[in-house]
mmCIF file of C-alpha atoms in Angstrom:
data_model
loop_
_atom_site.group_PDB
_atom_site.id
_atom_site.type_symbol
_atom_site.label_atom_id
_atom_site.label_comp_id
_atom_site.label_asym_id
_atom_site.label_seq_id
_atom_site.Cartn_x
_atom_site.Cartn_y
_atom_site.Cartn_z
ATOM 1 C CA MET A 17 7.545 -38.332 -4.289
ATOM 2 C CA ASN A 18 10.820 -36.411 -4.391
ATOM 3 C CA ALA A 19 10.374 -32.702 -4.031
ATOM 4 C CA HIS A 20 13.783 -32.034 -5.585
ATOM 5 C CA ARG A 21 12.528 -33.287 -8.776
ATOM 6 C CA PHE A 22 10.135 -30.314 -9.094
ATOM 7 C CA ILE A 23 12.806 -27.719 -7.869
ATOM 8 C CA GLN A 24 16.096 -28.627 -9.451
ATOM 9 C CA SER A 25 17.379 -26.908 -12.770
ATOM 10 C CA PRO A 26 17.293 -29.658 -15.558
ATOM 11 C CA THR A 27 20.895 -28.331 -16.804
ATOM 12 C CA HIS A 28 22.381 -27.477 -13.149
ATOM 13 C CA PRO A 29 20.765 -29.628 -10.724
ATOM 14 C CA SER A 30 22.389 -28.509 -7.773
ATOM 15 C CA ASP A 31 20.704 -25.135 -8.101
ATOM 16 C CA ILE A 32 17.629 -24.420 -6.746
ATOM 17 C CA THR A 33 14.884 -23.111 -8.924
ATOM 18 C CA ARG A 34 11.678 -21.086 -7.871
ATOM 19 C CA ASN A 35 8.778 -22.306 -9.373
ATOM 20 C CA SER A 36 7.593 -18.579 -9.693
ATOM 21 C CA ILE A 37 8.744 -14.963 -8.936
ATOM 22 C CA GLN A 38 5.907 -15.118 -6.111
ATOM 23 C CA VAL A 39 5.558 -16.619 -3.106
ATOM 24 C CA ASN A 40 2.335 -17.210 -1.187
ATOM 25 C CA VAL A 41 2.302 -16.812 2.391
ATOM 26 C CA ILE A 42 -1.129 -18.225 4.022
ATOM 27 C CA SER A 43 -2.652 -17.068 7.313
ATOM 28 C CA VAL A 44 -5.281 -20.022 8.196
ATOM 29 C CA ILE A 45 -7.537 -18.653 10.885
ATOM 30 C CA ASP A 46 -10.182 -20.636 13.094
ATOM 31 C CA VAL A 47 -12.325 -17.606 13.054
ATOM 32 C CA ALA A 48 -14.659 -18.878 15.774
ATOM 33 C CA ARG A 49 -12.023 -19.911 18.308
ATOM 34 C CA ALA A 50 -10.474 -16.149 17.427
ATOM 35 C CA ALA A 51 -13.752 -14.866 17.976
ATOM 36 C CA ALA A 52 -14.765 -16.603 21.028
ATOM 37 C CA THR A 53 -11.536 -16.296 22.884
ATOM 38 C CA GLY A 54 -10.594 -12.542 21.678
ATOM 39 C CA SER A 55 -7.023 -14.183 20.945
ATOM 40 C CA LEU A 56 -5.103 -15.768 18.077
ATOM 41 C CA ASP A 57 -3.602 -18.278 20.500
ATOM 42 C CA GLY A 58 -4.424 -21.571 18.993
ATOM 43 C CA ALA A 59 -6.558 -20.028 16.262
ATOM 44 C CA LEU A 60 -3.718 -19.108 13.838
ATOM 45 C CA MET A 61 -0.601 -20.757 11.736
ATOM 46 C CA PHE A 62 1.322 -19.768 8.799
ATOM 47 C CA VAL A 63 1.820 -21.888 5.455
ATOM 48 C CA ASP A 64 3.762 -20.920 2.358
ATOM 49 C CA ASN A 65 4.792 -22.410 -0.593
ATOM 50 C CA SER A 66 8.645 -21.720 -0.794
ATOM 51 C CA VAL A 67 11.304 -23.728 -0.171
ATOM 52 C CA ASP A 68 14.943 -23.113 1.548
ATOM 53 C CA GLN A 69 18.160 -23.627 -0.116
ATOM 54 C CA ALA A 70 18.278 -27.104 0.487
ATOM 55 C CA GLY A 71 14.948 -27.472 -1.112
ATOM 56 C CA GLN A 72 13.118 -28.112 2.207
ATOM 57 C CA PRO A 73 9.867 -26.561 3.414
ATOM 58 C CA SER A 74 10.205 -23.399 4.796
ATOM 59 C CA PRO A 75 11.073 -23.645 8.523
ATOM 60 C CA GLY A 76 7.988 -22.977 10.724
ATOM 61 C CA ARG A 77 5.600 -24.021 8.292
ATOM 62 C CA GLY A 78 2.273 -24.766 10.088
ATOM 63 C CA THR A 79 3.113 -22.760 13.155
ATOM 64 C CA LEU A 80 2.780 -19.062 14.175
ATOM 65 C CA SER A 81 6.711 -18.824 13.319
ATOM 66 C CA LEU A 82 6.956 -19.278 9.502
ATOM 67 C CA VAL A 83 10.343 -18.355 8.040
ATOM 68 C CA THR A 84 9.185 -17.639 4.530
ATOM 69 C CA GLN A 85 12.528 -18.224 2.297
ATOM 70 C CA CYS A 86 12.599 -15.543 -0.716
ATOM 71 C CA ASN A 87 14.926 -13.562 -2.762
ATOM 72 C CA GLN A 88 15.203 -10.081 -3.723
ATOM 73 C CA GLY A 89 12.466 -8.776 -6.312
ATOM 74 C CA MET A 90 9.894 -11.629 -5.630
ATOM 75 C CA VAL A 91 6.346 -10.335 -4.778
ATOM 76 C CA ILE A 92 5.124 -11.647 -1.821
ATOM 77 C CA ASN A 93 1.260 -12.131 -1.420
ATOM 78 C CA TRP A 94 -0.301 -12.446 2.013
ATOM 79 C CA ILE A 95 -3.524 -14.381 1.765
ATOM 80 C CA LEU A 96 -6.053 -15.206 4.487
ATOM 81 C CA GLU A 97 -8.030 -18.612 4.555
ATOM 82 C CA THR A 98 -10.657 -18.781 7.577
ATOM 83 C CA VAL A 99 -12.057 -21.744 8.812
ATOM 84 C CA GLY A 100 -14.979 -22.601 11.585
ATOM 85 C CA PRO A 101 -16.737 -25.658 12.431
ATOM 86 C CA TYR A 102 -20.108 -24.228 11.102
ATOM 87 C CA GLY A 103 -18.984 -21.737 8.695
ATOM 88 C CA THR A 104 -17.035 -18.451 9.090
ATOM 89 C CA PRO A 105 -19.360 -16.962 11.942
ATOM 90 C CA VAL A 106 -17.531 -13.166 11.332
ATOM 91 C CA PRO A 107 -15.964 -11.806 8.391
ATOM 92 C CA ALA A 108 -12.416 -11.747 8.847
ATOM 93 C CA SER A 109 -9.250 -9.758 6.855
ATOM 94 C CA ILE A 110 -5.633 -8.715 6.624
ATOM 95 C CA ARG A 111 -5.617 -5.259 8.499
ATOM 96 C CA ASN A 112 -2.164 -4.400 8.227
ATOM 97 C CA ILE A 113 1.450 -5.794 7.780
ATOM 98 C CA GLN A 114 4.304 -3.545 8.836
ATOM 99 C CA PHE A 115 7.973 -4.232 8.831
ATOM 100 C CA ASP A 116 10.532 -2.103 11.169
ATOM 101 C CA GLU A 117 12.170 -1.135 7.459
ATOM 102 C CA GLN A 118 11.002 -0.528 4.087
ATOM 103 C CA VAL A 119 11.201 -3.994 2.953
ATOM 104 C CA CYS A 120 8.683 -3.976 0.234
ATOM 105 C CA PHE A 121 7.617 -1.722 -2.524
ATOM 106 C CA LYS A 122 3.623 -1.377 -2.750
ATOM 107 C CA LEU A 123 2.872 -3.085 0.234
ATOM 108 C CA GLN A 124 -0.474 -2.925 0.111
ATOM 109 C CA THR A 125 -4.120 -4.634 -0.262
ATOM 110 C CA TYR A 126 -5.137 -5.749 -3.613
ATOM 111 C CA GLY A 127 -8.463 -7.081 -5.227
ATOM 112 C CA ALA A 128 -11.146 -6.176 -2.875
ATOM 113 C CA VAL A 129 -14.847 -6.002 -4.169
ATOM 114 C CA ASP A 130 -15.631 -3.105 -6.480
ATOM 115 C CA VAL A 131 -18.986 -2.067 -4.508
ATOM 116 C CA GLU A 132 -19.943 0.291 -7.324
ATOM 117 C CA HIS A 133 -19.592 -2.310 -10.083
ATOM 118 C CA SER A 134 -21.169 -5.115 -7.916
ATOM 119 C CA PRO A 135 -24.856 -4.124 -7.472
ATOM 120 C CA ASP A 136 -25.795 -7.926 -5.660
ATOM 121 C CA TYR A 137 -22.587 -7.386 -3.515
ATOM 122 C CA LEU A 138 -23.519 -8.976 0.370
ATOM 123 C CA PRO A 139 -20.959 -8.096 2.986
ATOM 124 C CA GLY A 140 -19.891 -11.416 4.671
ATOM 125 C CA VAL A 141 -21.485 -13.475 2.022
ATOM 126 C CA THR A 142 -19.834 -12.410 -1.648
ATOM 127 C CA PRO A 143 -16.645 -13.834 -2.058
ATOM 128 C CA SER A 144 -13.772 -11.208 -1.706
ATOM 129 C CA TYR A 145 -10.663 -12.337 -3.015
ATOM 130 C CA SER A 146 -8.800 -9.490 -1.309
ATOM 131 C CA TYR A 147 -4.802 -10.117 -0.278
ATOM 132 C CA TRP A 148 -2.027 -8.307 0.652
ATOM 133 C CA ALA A 149 1.287 -8.363 -1.562
ATOM 134 C CA GLY A 150 4.438 -6.085 -1.713
ATOM 135 C CA LEU A 151 7.782 -6.293 -3.884
ATOM 136 C CA LEU A 152 10.689 -6.918 -2.129
ATOM 137 C CA ARG A 153 13.346 -4.437 -2.964
ATOM 138 C CA PRO A 154 15.823 -5.726 -5.243
ATOM 139 C CA ASP A 155 18.632 -4.018 -3.076
ATOM 140 C CA LEU A 156 17.434 -5.709 0.262
ATOM 141 C CA LYS A 157 20.358 -7.008 2.005
ATOM 142 C CA PRO A 158 19.928 -10.850 2.661
ATOM 143 C CA LYS A 159 18.747 -11.701 6.215
ATOM 144 C CA ARG A 160 15.811 -12.257 8.027
ATOM 145 C CA TYR A 161 13.056 -9.249 8.392
ATOM 146 C CA ARG A 162 10.252 -10.044 11.360
ATOM 147 C CA TYR A 163 6.994 -8.274 10.742
ATOM 148 C CA ARG A 164 3.855 -7.867 12.247
ATOM 149 C CA ILE A 165 0.578 -8.838 10.598
ATOM 150 C CA GLU A 166 -2.785 -7.463 12.057
ATOM 151 C CA TYR A 167 -6.422 -9.106 11.437
ATOM 152 C CA GLN A 168 -9.762 -7.695 11.574
ATOM 153 C CA ILE A 169 -12.231 -10.148 12.931
ATOM 154 C CA GLY A 170 -15.750 -8.802 13.239
ATOM 155 C CA THR A 171 -14.964 -5.890 15.185
ATOM 156 C CA MET A 172 -11.830 -7.043 16.782
ATOM 157 C CA VAL A 173 -8.225 -6.229 15.474
ATOM 158 C CA LEU A 174 -5.747 -8.963 16.321
ATOM 159 C CA GLY A 175 -2.138 -9.580 15.327
ATOM 160 C CA VAL A 176 1.068 -11.198 15.859
ATOM 161 C CA SER A 177 4.468 -10.397 15.284
ATOM 162 C CA THR A 178 6.011 -13.936 15.322
ATOM 163 C CA PRO A 179 6.417 -14.413 11.123
ATOM 164 C CA SER A 180 9.646 -13.495 9.194
ATOM 165 C CA LEU A 181 10.708 -13.176 5.768
ATOM 166 C CA ASP A 182 14.350 -14.895 5.244
ATOM 167 C CA VAL A 183 15.677 -12.818 2.042
ATOM 168 C CA TRP A 184 18.851 -14.287 0.418
ATOM 169 C CA ASP A 185 20.975 -13.727 -2.686
ATOM 170 C CA VAL A 186 20.048 -15.186 -5.824
ATOM 171 C CA PRO A 187 23.425 -16.461 -7.423
ATOM 172 C CA VAL A 188 24.964 -14.362 -10.111
ATOM 173 C CA GLN A 189 26.045 -16.215 -13.137
ATOM 174 C CA LEU A 190 29.466 -14.610 -14.717
ATOM 175 C CA ALA A 191 30.469 -15.070 -18.270
ATOM 176 C CA PRO A 192 33.767 -15.552 -18.674
ATOM 177 C CA SER A 193 35.699 -13.184 -20.974
ATOM 178 C CA SER A 194 38.974 -13.211 -22.561
ATOM 179 C CA THR A 195 40.545 -11.053 -20.031
ATOM 180 C CA SER A 196 39.386 -12.989 -16.795
ATOM 181 C CA THR A 197 41.912 -14.680 -14.667
ATOM 182 C CA ALA A 198 41.991 -18.449 -14.367
ATOM 183 C CA ARG A 199 40.420 -18.152 -10.894
ATOM 184 C CA GLU A 200 37.348 -15.988 -12.183
ATOM 185 C CA ARG A 201 36.933 -18.615 -15.475
ATOM 186 C CA ALA A 202 36.783 -21.502 -12.680
ATOM 187 C CA ALA A 203 34.452 -19.453 -10.451
ATOM 188 C CA ALA A 204 32.269 -19.193 -13.160
ATOM 189 C CA ARG A 205 31.911 -22.721 -14.135
ATOM 190 C CA ILE A 206 30.987 -23.395 -10.694
ATOM 191 C CA VAL A 207 28.064 -21.007 -10.638
ATOM 192 C CA GLY A 208 26.954 -21.835 -14.218
#
């Protein structure tokens, strides 16, 4: 199966077309191992649903050093998926995400259980679809932004500073005007 078939524009095959204005970054944690060792070493990996400019998976997919490919103005969702050989021994959640500078608007947790309206809520049993999300600033300079992500696993707080977001420009398509130069019209034909 050729992945390019699904991400190329039918009218501009050389352009990468995102399948969404959102990217999901998923933390996969072996909660039993993290709880037993008090560490995320060997218990955590990151995956996402993004591709680079060549249409290949984000670099570092399946490792601690994921470099998620994204554009200004996209929504990034951080989701936690726990795994364990005998179920999840302790509750786990994303506690905090921090960048060195303001990269996202409204970077916060969303979707937690509303206990007041969930009378049958049982902590650690009732599914909670909480996740973190943020809108990448539209004026963000294209470059790589490292971040720290912390998890609450039972009573422990564990974190890593290895993942990053690689923000790149969306090509701007220019419409040729009657007053544009031949060079500008040629550039617009190449882009569009």
